[in-house]
Coordinates of N, CA, C and O in Angstrom, one line a residue:
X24 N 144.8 98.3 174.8 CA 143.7 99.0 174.2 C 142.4 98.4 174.8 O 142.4 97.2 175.0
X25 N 141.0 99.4 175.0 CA 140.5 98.6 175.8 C 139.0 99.0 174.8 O 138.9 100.2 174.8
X26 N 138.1 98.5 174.1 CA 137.2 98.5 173.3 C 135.9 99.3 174.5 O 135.5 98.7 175.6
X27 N 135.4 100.8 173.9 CA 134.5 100.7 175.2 C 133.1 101.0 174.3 O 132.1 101.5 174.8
X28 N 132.9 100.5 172.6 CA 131.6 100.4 172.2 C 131.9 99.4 171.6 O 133.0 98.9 171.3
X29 N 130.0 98.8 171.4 CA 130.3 97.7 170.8 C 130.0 98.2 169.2 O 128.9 98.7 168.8
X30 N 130.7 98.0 168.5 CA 130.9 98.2 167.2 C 132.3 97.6 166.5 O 133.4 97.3 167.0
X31 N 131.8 97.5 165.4 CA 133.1 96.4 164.3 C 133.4 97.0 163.6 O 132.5 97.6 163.0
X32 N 134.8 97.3 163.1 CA 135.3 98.0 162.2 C 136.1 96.9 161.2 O 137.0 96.1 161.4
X33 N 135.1 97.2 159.6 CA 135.7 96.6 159.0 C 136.7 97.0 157.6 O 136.2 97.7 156.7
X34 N 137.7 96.7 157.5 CA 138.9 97.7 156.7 C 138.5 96.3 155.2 O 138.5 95.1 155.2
X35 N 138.2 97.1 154.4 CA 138.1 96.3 153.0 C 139.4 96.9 152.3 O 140.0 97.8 152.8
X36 N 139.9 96.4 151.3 CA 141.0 96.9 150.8 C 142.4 96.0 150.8 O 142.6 95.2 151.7
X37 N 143.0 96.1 149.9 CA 144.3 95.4 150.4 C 145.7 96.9 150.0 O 145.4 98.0 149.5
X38 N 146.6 96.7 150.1 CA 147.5 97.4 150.6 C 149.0 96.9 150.7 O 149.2 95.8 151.3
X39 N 150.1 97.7 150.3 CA 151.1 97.7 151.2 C 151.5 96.9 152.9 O 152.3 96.2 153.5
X40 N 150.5 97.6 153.0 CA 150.8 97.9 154.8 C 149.4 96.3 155.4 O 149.0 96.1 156.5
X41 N 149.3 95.8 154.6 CA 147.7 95.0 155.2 C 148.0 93.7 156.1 O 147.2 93.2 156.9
X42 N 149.4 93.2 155.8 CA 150.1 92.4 156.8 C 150.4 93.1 158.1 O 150.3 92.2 159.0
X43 N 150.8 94.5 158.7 CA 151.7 95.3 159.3 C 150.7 95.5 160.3 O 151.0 95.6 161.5
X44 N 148.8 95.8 159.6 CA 147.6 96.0 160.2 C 146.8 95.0 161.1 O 146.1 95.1 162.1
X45 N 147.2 93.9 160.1 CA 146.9 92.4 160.8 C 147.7 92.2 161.9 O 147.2 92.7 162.9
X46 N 148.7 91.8 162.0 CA 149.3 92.0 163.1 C 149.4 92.5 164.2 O 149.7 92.1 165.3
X47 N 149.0 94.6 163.6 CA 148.6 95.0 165.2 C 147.6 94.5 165.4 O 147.5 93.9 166.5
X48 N 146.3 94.4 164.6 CA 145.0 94.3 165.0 C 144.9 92.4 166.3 O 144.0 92.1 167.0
X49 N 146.2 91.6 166.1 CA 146.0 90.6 166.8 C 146.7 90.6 168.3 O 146.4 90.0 169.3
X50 N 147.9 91.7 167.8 CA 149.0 92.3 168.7 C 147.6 92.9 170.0 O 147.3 92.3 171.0
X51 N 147.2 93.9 169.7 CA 145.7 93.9 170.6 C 145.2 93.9 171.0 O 144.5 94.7 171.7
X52 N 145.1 92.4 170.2 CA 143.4 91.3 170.5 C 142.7 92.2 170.4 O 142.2 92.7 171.5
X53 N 142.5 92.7 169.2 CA 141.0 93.2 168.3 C 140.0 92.9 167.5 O 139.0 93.5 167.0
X54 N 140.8 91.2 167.3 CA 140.2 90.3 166.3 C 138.8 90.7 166.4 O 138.0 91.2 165.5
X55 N 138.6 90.5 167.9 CA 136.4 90.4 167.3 C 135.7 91.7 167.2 O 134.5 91.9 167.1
X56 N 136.8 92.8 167.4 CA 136.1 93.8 166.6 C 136.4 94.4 165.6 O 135.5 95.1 165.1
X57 N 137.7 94.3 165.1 CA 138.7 94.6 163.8 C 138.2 93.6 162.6 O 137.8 92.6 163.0
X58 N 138.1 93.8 161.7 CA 138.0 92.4 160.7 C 138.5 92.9 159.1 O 138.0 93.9 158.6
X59 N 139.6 92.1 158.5 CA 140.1 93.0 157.4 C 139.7 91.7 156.4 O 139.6 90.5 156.8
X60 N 139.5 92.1 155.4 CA 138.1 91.4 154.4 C 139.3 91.2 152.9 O 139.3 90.3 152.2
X61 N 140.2 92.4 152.8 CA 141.0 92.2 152.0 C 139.7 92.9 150.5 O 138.6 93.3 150.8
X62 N 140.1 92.9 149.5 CA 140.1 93.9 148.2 C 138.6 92.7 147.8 O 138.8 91.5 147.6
X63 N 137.4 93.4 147.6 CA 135.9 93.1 147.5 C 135.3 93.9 146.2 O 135.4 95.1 146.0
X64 N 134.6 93.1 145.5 CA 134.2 93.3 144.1 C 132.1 92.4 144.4 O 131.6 91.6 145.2
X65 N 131.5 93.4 143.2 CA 130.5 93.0 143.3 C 129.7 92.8 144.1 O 129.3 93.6 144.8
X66 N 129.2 91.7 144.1 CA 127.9 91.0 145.6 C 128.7 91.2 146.8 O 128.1 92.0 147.4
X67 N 129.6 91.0 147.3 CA 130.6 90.9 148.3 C 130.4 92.6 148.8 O 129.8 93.2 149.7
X68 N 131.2 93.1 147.7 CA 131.5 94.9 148.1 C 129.8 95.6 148.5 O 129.6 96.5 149.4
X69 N 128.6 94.8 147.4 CA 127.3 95.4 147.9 C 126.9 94.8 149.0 O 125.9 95.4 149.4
X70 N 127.1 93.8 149.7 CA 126.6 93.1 150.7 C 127.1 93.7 151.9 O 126.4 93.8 152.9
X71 N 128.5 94.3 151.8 CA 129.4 94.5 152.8 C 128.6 96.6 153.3 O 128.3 97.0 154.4
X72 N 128.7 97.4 151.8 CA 128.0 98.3 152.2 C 126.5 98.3 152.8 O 126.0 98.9 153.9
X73 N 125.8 97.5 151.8 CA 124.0 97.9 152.5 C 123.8 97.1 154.0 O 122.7 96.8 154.3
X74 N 125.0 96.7 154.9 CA 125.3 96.2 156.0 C 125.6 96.9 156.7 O 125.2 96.7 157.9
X75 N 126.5 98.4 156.3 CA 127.2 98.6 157.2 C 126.6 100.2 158.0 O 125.4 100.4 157.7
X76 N 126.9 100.8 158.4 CA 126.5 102.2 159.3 C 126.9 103.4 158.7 O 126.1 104.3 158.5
X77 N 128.3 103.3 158.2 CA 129.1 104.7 158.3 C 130.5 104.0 157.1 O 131.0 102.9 157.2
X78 N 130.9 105.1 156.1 CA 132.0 104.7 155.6 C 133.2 105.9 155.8 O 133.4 107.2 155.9
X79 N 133.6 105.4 155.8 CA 135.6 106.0 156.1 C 136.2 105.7 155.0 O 136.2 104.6 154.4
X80 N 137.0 107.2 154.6 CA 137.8 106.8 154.0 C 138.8 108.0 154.3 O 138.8 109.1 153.6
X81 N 139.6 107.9 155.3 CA 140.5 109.0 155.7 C 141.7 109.1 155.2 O 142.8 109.1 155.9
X82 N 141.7 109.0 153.6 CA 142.7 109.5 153.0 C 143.4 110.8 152.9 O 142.9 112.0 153.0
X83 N 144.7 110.4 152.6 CA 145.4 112.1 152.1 C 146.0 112.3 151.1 O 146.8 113.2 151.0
X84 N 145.7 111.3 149.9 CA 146.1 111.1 148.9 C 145.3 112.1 148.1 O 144.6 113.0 148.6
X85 N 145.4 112.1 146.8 CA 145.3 113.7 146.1 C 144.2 112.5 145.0 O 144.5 112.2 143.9
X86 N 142.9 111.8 145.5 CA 141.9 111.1 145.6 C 141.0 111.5 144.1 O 140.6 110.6 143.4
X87 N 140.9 113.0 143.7 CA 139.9 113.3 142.8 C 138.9 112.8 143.3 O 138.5 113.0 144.4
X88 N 138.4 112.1 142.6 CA 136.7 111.7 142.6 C 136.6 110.3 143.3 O 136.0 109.5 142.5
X89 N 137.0 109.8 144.3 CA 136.8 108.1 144.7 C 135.7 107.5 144.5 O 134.7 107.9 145.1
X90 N 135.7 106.5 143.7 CA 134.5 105.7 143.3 C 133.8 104.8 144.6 O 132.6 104.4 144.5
X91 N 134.7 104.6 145.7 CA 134.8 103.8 146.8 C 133.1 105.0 147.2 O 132.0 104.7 147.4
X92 N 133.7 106.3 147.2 CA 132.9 107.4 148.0 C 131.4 107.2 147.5 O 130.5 107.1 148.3
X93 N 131.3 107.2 146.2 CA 130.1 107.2 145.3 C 129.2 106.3 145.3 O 128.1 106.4 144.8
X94 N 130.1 105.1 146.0 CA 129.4 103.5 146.0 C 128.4 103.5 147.6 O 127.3 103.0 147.8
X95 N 129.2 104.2 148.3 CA 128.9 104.5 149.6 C 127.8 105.3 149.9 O 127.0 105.0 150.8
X96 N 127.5 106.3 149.3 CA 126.6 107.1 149.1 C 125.4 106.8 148.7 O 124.4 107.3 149.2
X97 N 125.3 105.8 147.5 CA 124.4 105.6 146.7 C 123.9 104.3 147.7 O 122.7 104.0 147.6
X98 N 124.7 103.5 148.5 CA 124.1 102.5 149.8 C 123.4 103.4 150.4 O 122.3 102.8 150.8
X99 N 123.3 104.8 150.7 CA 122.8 105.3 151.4 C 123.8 105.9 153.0 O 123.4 106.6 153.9
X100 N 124.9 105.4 152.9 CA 125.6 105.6 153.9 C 126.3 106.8 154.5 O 127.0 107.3 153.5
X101 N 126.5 107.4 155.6 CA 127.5 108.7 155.8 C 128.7 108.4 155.3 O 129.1 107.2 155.1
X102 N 129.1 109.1 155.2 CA 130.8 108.9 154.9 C 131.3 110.2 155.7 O 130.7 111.2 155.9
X103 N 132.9 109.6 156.3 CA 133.6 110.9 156.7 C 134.6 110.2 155.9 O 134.9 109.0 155.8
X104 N 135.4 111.8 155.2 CA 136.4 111.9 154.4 C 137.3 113.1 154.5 O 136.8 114.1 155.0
X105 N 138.3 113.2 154.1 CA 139.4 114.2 154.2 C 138.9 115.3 152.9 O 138.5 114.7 151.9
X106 N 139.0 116.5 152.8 CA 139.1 117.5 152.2 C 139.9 117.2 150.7 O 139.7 118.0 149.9
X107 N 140.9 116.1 150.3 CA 141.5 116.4 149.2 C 140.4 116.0 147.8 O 139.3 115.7 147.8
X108 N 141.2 116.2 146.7 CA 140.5 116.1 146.0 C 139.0 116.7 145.4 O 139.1 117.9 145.3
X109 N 137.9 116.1 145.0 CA 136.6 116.8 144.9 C 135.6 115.9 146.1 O 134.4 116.0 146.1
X110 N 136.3 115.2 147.0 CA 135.7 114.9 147.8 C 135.0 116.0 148.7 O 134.0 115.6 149.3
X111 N 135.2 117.0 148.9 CA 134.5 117.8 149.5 C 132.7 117.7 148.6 O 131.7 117.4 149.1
X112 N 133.1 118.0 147.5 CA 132.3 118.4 146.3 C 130.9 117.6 146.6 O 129.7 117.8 146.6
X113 N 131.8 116.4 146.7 CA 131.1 114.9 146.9 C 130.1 115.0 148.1 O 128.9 114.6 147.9
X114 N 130.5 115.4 149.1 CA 129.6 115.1 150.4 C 128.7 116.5 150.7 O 129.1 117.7 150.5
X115 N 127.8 116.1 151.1 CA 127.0 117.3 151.6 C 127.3 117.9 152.9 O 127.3 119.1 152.9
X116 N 127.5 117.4 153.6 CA 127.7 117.9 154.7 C 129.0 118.1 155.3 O 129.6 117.1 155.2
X117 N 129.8 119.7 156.2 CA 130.8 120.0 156.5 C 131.0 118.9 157.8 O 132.1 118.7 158.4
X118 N 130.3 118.6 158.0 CA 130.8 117.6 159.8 C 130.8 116.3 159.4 O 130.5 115.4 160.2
X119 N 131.1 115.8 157.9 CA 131.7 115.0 157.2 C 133.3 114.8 156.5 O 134.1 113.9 156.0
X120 N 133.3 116.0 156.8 CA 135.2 116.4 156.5 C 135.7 116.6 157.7 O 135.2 117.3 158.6
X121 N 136.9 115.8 157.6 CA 138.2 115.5 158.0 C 139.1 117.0 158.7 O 139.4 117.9 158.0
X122 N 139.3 117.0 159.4 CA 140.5 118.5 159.1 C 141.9 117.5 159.1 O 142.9 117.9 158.6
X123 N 141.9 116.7 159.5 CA 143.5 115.5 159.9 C 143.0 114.4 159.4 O 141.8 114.3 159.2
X124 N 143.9 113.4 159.2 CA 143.4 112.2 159.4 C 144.7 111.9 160.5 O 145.9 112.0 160.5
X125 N 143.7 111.6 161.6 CA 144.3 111.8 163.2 C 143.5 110.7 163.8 O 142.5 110.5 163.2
X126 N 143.7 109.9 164.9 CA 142.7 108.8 165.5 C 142.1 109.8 166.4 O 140.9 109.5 166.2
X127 N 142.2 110.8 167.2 CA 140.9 112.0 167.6 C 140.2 112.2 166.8 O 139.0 112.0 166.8
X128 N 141.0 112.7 165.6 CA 139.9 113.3 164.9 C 138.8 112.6 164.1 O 137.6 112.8 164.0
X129 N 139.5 111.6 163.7 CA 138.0 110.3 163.4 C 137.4 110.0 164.5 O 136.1 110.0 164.4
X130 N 137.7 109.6 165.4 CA 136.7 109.3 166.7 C 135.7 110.7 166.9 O 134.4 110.7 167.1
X131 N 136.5 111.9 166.8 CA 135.0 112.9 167.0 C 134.2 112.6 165.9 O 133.0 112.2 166.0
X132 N 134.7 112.8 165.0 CA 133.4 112.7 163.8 C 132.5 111.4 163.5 O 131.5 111.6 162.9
X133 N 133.0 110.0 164.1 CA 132.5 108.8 164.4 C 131.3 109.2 165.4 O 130.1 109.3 165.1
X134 N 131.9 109.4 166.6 CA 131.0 109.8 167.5 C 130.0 110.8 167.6 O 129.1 110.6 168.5
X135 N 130.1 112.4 166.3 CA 129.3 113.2 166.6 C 128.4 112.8 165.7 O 127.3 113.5 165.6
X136 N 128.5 111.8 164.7 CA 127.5 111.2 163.4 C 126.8 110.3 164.3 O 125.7 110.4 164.7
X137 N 127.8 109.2 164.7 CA 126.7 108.3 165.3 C 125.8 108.7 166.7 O 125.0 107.8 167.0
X138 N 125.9 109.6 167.3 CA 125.5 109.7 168.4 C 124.3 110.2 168.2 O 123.7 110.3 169.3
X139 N 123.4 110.8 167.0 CA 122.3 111.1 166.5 C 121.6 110.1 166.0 O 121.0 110.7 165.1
X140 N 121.1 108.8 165.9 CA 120.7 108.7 165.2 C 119.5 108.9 163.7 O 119.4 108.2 162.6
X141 N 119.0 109.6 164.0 CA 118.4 110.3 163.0 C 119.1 111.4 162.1 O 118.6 111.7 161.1
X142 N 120.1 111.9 162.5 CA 121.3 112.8 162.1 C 121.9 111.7 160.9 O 122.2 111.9 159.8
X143 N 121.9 110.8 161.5 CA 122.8 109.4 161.0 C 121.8 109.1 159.9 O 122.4 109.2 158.8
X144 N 120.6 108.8 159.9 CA 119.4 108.8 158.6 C 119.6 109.9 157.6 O 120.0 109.7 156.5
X145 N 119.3 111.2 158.2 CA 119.3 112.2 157.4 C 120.7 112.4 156.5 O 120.5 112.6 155.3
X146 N 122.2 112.4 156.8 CA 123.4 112.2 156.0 C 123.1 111.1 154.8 O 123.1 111.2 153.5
X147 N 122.8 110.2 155.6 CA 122.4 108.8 154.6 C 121.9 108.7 153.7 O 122.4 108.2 152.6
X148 N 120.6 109.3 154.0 CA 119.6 110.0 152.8 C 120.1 110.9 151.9 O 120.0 110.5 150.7
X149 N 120.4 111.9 152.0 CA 121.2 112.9 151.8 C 122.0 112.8 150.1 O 121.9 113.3 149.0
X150 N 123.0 111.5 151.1 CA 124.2 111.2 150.2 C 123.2 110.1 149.3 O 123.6 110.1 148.2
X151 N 122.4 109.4 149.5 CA 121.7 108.5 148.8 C 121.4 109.6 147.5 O 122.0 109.7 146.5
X152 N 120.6 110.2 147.7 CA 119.6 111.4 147.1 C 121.0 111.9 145.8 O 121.0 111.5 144.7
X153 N 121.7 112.5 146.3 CA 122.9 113.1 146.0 C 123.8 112.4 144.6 O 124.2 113.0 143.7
X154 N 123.9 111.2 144.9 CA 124.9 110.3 144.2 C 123.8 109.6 143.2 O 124.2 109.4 142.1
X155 N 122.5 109.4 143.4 CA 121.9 108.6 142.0 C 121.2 110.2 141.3 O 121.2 110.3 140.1
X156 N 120.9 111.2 142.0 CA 120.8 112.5 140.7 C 122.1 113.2 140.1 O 122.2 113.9 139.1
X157 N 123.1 112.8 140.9 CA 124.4 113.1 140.1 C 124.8 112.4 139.5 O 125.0 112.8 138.4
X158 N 125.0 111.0 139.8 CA 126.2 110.2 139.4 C 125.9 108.8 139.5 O 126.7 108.2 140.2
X159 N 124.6 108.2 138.8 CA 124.2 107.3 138.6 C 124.7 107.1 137.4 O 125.2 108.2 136.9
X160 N 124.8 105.7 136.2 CA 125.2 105.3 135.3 C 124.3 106.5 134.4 O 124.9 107.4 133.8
X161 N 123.0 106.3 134.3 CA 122.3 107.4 133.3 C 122.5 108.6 133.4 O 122.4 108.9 132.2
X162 N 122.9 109.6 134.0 CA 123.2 110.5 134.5 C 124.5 110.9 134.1 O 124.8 112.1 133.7
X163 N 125.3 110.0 134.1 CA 126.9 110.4 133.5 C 127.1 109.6 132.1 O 128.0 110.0 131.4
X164 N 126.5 108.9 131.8 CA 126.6 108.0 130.8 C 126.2 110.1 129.5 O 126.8 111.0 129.0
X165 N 124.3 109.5 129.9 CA 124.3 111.1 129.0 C 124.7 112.3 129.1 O 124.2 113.0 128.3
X166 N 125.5 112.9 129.9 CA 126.6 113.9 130.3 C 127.6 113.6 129.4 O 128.0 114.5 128.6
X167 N 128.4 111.8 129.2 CA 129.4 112.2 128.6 C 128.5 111.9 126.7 O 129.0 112.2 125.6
X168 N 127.8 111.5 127.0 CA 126.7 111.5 124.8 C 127.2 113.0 124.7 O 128.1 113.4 123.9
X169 N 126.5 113.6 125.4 CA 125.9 115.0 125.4 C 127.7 116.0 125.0 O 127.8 117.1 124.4
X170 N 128.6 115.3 125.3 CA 130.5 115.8 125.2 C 130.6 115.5 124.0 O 130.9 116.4 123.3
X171 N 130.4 114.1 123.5 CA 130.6 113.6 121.9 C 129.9 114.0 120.9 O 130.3 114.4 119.8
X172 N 128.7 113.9 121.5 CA 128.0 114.6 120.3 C 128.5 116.5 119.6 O 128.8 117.1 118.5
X173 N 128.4 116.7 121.0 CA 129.0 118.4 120.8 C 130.3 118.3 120.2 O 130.5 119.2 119.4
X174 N 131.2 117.4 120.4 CA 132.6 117.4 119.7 C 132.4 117.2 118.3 O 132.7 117.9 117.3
X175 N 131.9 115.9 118.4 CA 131.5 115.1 116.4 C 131.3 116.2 115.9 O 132.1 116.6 115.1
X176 N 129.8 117.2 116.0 CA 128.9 118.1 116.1 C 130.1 119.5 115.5 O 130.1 120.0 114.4
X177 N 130.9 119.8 116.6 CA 131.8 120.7 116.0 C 132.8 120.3 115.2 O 133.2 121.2 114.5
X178 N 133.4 119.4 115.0 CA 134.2 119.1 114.2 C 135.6 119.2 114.9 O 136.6 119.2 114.3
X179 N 135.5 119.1 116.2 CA 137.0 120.2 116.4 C 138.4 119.0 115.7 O 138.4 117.8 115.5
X180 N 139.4 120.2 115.8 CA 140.4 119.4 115.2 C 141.4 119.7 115.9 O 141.3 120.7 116.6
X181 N 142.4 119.2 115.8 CA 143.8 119.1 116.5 C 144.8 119.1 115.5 O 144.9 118.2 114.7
X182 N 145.7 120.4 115.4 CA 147.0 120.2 114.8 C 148.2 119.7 116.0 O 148.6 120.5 116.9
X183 N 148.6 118.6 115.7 CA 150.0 118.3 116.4 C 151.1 118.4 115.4 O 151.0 117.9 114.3
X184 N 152.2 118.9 115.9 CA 153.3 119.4 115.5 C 154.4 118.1 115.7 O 154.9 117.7 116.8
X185 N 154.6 117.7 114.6 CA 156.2 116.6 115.2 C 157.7 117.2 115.3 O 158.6 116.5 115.7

């Protein structure tokens, strides 16, 4: 394999497979541009986003809402992601979804995000903008008051049958 940008891909996460990935990644000699960080909380996880360019998460798992996606957004960062789930919902923009998760097909969408840079600002923004008017702690915190109240409020009740 022969690296022809300079850019670092870093895989956060741990996994099944995270030995299987180490290995290729030394198999070939990708160390200094591969770097797997393993499963990141707090200072670590915010240090690693407001660092980084672009987030991936080319899942095909049946995802719902990824918190990973929301964290990424609210850095300010593009994200490309796969269609499952409400991830669509999530991203603003169509040249942010996935049709595969295929190594072409992330390299086009790698390359048609980054090769703008101001394209690369405006997503950024975007998704910044997007995730603290949606889905900031205040924002969903009083969305769900606004559920209890209306429930307490009605009274509703549940007959269950044994």
């Amino acid at each position: 394999l022969e690296v022809k940008h300079n850019a670092e891909l870093i895989l956060a996460g741990d996994g099944p497979i995270r030995k299987e990935v180490e290995a290729w990644i030394q198999k070939n000699k990708l160390d200094s541009h591969i770097k797997v960080t393993g499963y990141l909380r707090g200072s670590d996880k915010a240090h690693l986003l407001n660092s980084s360019n672009l987030f991936i998460l080319p899942t095909y798992h049946g995802e719902g809402c990824p918190v990973a996606i929301l964290e990424a957004m609210a850095a300010g960062l593009p994200v490309i992601s796969t269609a499952v789930g409400a991830i669509p919902d999530l991203l603003n923009d169509n040249e942010q979804i996935l049709k595969a998760v295929s190594v072409n097909e992330i390299k086009t969408h790698i390359l048609r995000i980054t090769n703008d840079a101001s394209y690369l600002r405006v997503i950024g923004a975007k998704n910044k903008e997007k995730a603290i008017r949606n889905y900031s702690t205040p924002i969903v915190g009083g969305r769900m008051m606004a559920i209890y109240e209306n429930l307490s409020n009605n009274k509703y009740t549940c007959d269950i049958q044994a």
